[in-house]
Structures are given as structure tokens and as C-alpha cells.
CSV table of C-alpha atoms in Angstrom, one decimal:
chain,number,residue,atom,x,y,z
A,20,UNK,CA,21.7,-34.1,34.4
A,21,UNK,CA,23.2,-30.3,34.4
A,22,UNK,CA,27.1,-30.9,33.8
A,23,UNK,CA,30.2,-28.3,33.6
A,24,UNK,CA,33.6,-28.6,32.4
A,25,UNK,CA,36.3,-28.4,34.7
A,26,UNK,CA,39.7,-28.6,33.3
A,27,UNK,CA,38.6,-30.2,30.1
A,28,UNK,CA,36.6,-33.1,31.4
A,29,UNK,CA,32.8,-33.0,31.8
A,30,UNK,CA,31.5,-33.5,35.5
A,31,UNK,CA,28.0,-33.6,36.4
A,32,UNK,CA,26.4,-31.9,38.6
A,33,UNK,CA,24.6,-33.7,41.7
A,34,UNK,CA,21.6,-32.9,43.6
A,35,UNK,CA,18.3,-31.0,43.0
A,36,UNK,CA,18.1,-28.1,39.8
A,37,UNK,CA,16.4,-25.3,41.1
A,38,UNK,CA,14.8,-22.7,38.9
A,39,UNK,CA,14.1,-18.9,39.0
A,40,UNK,CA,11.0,-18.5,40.3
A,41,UNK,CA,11.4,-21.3,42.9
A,42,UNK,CA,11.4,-20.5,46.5
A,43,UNK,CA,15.3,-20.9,47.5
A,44,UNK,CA,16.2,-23.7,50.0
A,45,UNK,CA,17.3,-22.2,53.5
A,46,UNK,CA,20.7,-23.7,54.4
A,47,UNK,CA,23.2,-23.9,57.1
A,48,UNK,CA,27.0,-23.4,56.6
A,49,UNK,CA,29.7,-22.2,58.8
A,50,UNK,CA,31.6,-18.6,58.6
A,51,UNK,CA,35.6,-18.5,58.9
A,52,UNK,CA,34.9,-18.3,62.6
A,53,UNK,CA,33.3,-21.7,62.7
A,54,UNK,CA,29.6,-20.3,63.2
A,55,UNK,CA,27.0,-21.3,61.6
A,56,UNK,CA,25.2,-19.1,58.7
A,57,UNK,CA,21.8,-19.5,57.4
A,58,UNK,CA,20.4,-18.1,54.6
A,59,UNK,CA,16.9,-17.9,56.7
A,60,UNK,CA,19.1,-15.0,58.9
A,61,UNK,CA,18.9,-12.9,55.8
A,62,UNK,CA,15.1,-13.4,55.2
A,63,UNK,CA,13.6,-10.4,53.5
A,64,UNK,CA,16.7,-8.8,52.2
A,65,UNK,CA,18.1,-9.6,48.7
A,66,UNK,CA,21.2,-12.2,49.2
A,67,UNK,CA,23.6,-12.6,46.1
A,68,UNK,CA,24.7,-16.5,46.9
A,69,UNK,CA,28.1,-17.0,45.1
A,70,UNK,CA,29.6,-20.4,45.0
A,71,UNK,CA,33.1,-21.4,43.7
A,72,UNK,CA,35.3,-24.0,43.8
A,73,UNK,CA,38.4,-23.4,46.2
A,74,UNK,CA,39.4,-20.1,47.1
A,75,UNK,CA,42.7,-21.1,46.6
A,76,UNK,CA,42.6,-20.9,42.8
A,77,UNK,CA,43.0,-17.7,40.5
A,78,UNK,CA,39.5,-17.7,38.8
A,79,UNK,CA,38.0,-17.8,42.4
A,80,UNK,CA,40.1,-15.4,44.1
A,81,UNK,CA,38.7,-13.0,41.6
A,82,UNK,CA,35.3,-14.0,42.1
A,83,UNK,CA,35.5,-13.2,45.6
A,84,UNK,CA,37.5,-10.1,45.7
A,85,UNK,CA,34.9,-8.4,42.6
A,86,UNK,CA,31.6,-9.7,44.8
A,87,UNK,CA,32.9,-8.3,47.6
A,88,UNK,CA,34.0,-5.2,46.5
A,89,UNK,CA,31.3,-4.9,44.4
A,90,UNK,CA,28.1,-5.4,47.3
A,91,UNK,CA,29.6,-2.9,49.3
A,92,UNK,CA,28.7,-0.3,47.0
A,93,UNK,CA,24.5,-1.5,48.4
A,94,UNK,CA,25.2,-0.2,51.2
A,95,UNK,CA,23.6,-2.9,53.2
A,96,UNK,CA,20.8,-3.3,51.3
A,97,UNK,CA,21.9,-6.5,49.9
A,98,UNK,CA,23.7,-9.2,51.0
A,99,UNK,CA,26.8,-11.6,50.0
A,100,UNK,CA,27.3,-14.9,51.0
A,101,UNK,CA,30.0,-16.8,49.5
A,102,UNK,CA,30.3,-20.8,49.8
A,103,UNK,CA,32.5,-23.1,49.0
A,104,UNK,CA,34.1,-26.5,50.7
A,105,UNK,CA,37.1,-24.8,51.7
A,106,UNK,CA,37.9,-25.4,55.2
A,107,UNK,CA,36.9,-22.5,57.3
A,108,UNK,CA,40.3,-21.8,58.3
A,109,UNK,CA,41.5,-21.5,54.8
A,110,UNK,CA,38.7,-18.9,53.7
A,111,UNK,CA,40.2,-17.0,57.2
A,112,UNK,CA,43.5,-17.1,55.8
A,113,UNK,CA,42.8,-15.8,52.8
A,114,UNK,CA,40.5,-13.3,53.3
A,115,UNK,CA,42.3,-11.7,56.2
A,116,UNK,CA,45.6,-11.8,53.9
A,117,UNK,CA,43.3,-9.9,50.9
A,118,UNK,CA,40.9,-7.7,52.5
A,119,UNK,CA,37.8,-9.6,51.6
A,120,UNK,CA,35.9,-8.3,54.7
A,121,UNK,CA,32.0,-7.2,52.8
A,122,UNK,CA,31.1,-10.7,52.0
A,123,UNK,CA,29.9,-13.7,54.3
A,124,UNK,CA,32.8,-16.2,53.3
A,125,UNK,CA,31.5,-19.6,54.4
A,126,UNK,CA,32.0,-23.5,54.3
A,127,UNK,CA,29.7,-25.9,53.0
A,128,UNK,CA,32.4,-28.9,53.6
A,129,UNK,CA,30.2,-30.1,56.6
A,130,UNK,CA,28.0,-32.1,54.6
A,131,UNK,CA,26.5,-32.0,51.1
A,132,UNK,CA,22.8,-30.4,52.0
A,133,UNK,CA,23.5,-26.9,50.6
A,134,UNK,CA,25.1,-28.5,47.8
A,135,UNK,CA,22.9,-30.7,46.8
A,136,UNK,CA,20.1,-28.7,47.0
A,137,UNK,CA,21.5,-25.9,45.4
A,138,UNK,CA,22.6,-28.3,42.4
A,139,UNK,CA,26.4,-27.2,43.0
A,140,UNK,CA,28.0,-30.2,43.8
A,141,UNK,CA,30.5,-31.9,41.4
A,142,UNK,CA,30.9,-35.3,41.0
A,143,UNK,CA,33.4,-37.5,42.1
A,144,UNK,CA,35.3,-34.3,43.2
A,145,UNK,CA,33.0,-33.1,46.0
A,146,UNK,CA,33.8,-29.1,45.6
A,147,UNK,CA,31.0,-26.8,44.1
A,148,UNK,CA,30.6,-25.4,40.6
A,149,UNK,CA,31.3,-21.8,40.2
A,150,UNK,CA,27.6,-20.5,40.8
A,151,UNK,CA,25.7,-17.2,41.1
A,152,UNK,CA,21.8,-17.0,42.5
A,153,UNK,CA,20.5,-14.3,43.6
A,154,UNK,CA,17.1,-14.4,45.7
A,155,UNK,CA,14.8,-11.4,46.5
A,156,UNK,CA,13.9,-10.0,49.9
A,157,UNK,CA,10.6,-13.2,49.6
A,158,UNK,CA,12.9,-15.4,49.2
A,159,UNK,CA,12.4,-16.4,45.4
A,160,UNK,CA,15.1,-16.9,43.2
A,161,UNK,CA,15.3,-14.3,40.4
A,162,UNK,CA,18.5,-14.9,38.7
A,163,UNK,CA,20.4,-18.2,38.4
A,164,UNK,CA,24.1,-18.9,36.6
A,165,UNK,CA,26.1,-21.9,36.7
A,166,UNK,CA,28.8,-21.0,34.8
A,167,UNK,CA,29.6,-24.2,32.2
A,168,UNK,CA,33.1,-23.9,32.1
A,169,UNK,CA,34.8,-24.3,36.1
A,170,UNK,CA,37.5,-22.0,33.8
A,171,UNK,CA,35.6,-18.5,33.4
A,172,UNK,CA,34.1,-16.1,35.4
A,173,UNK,CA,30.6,-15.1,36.2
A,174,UNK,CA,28.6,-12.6,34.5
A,175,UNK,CA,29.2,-10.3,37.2
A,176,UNK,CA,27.3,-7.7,35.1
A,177,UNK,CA,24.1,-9.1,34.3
A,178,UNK,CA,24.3,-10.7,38.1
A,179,UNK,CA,24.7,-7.0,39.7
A,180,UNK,CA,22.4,-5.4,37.0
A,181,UNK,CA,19.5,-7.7,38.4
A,182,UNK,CA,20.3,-7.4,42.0
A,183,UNK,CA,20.2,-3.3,41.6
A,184,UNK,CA,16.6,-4.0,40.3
A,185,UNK,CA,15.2,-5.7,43.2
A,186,UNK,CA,16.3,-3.3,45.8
């Protein structure tokens, strides 16, 4: 079982472990306006799927605010969905307040489908690892990162290096 380390304790990781080259799970979450988001509704463009924690925390913020400014510079030709288990009205709140307006900001706090079949979901504390999978315009995965430590950031980098050489 994958595990991660979030403020010094190990917590495992729940659900299935997907690999690159696997056909990514379509899943349903909601947007900050309550509606419903699928990854199917993205279906042969490349989607960058970022998942964090809360965006309520510092590491996070910062996850958000460099994915989104950083997919905008794809000019559409790629997308960004964030996810966590925030409650859709917080994601609103916050990214209204910090102009994070080129991702897809969503909730997966409905249920634990996305999560689990993504491999995201922490134990015992039911929020999601801080994740990057990035999935090509057939719907394969090509890149995977779960960060090990909740702590750190992505490899934002390597993440955006492989997503400029599928488009």
C-alpha cells in the first residue's frame, strides 16, 4: 500500500494505484458553482488533474495559483482541473478572493469514487494527497506524481515539460 507523510506521520493511501500507461478513470465532481464536472467532458484534449489537500493551507494555495497561472500560457489547448474535498463554497471563496480563474477548481467531498480510484485518498483523514496526472488527448495517463511528503510541492517542471510534449 502507497503511503505519504503528512505532518510527520505516515498515512496510507486508499483505493486503486493507477499507472502511466493506464487508461484514466472518468470521474464526476462538482465546480464552485455546484455543477457537476467530468473528466469525460474533456475527452480528447490533454487535462493536467492536480489534487491537493485543502486549499486553505499554504503549500496548496501555491499549487493552485502556479497551475493556474501556468496552463493559461496553452492557450486552451490543455486543460486544468483541480480537486480536492473542500466544500465548493470554500474553493469559491478563495479563488474569487485570489484570481484563480484558468483552472477547473472542484470538489470531490461528495463521495470517495474519484478518490479512490485515483489512489488519492488518505486514511483516516479523508482529504486527498497532493497529486499531479496528467492524461493525453486518448485518455491514457502519461505522467503520474504523488508527492511523498503532504509538506512539498509538485514538480511543476517536469509536470509542464511533459504536458508541452503531448500538445
Amino acid at each position: 500500500m502507497k503511503k505519504v507523510i503528512m505532518k510527520g506521520h505516515e498515512i496510507n493511501l486508499l483505493g486503486k494505484t493507477l499507472n502511466v500507461g493506464d487508461i484514466a478513470p472518468d470521474f464526476t465532481v462538482l465546480d464552485q458553482n455546484l455543477n457537476e464536472v467530468k473528466l469525460s467532458d474533456y475527452k480528447g484534449i490533454p487535462v493536467i488533474v492536480s489534487t491537493f489537500p485543502s486549499i486553505d493551507t499554504g503549500v496548496c494555495a501555491i499549487q493552485a495559483t502556479k497551475f493556474n497561472n501556468e496552463i493559461s500560457k496553452f492557450s486552451n489547448k490543455a486543460k486544468l482541473i483541480l480537486v480536492s474535498n473542500d466544500l465548493p463554497f470554500a474553493l469559491h471563496r478563495y479563488c474569487g478572493a485570489n484570481g484563480i480563474d484558468n483552472a477547473i477548481v472542484t470538489s470531490a467531498h461528495r463521495d470517495e469514487v474519484f478518490a479512490r480510484d485515483y489512489g488519492v485518498l488518505l486514511d483516516q483523514i479523508r482529504l486527498l494527497a497532493r497529486t499531479v496526472f496528467i492524461i493525453d488527448k486518448s485518455g491514457k495517463l502519461v505522467y503520474k506524481e504523488i508527492v511523498e511528503n503532504v509538506s512539498n510541492e509538485p514538480d511543476y517542471n517536469k509536470a509542464l515539460s511533459v504536458l508541452n510534449e503531448i500538445i
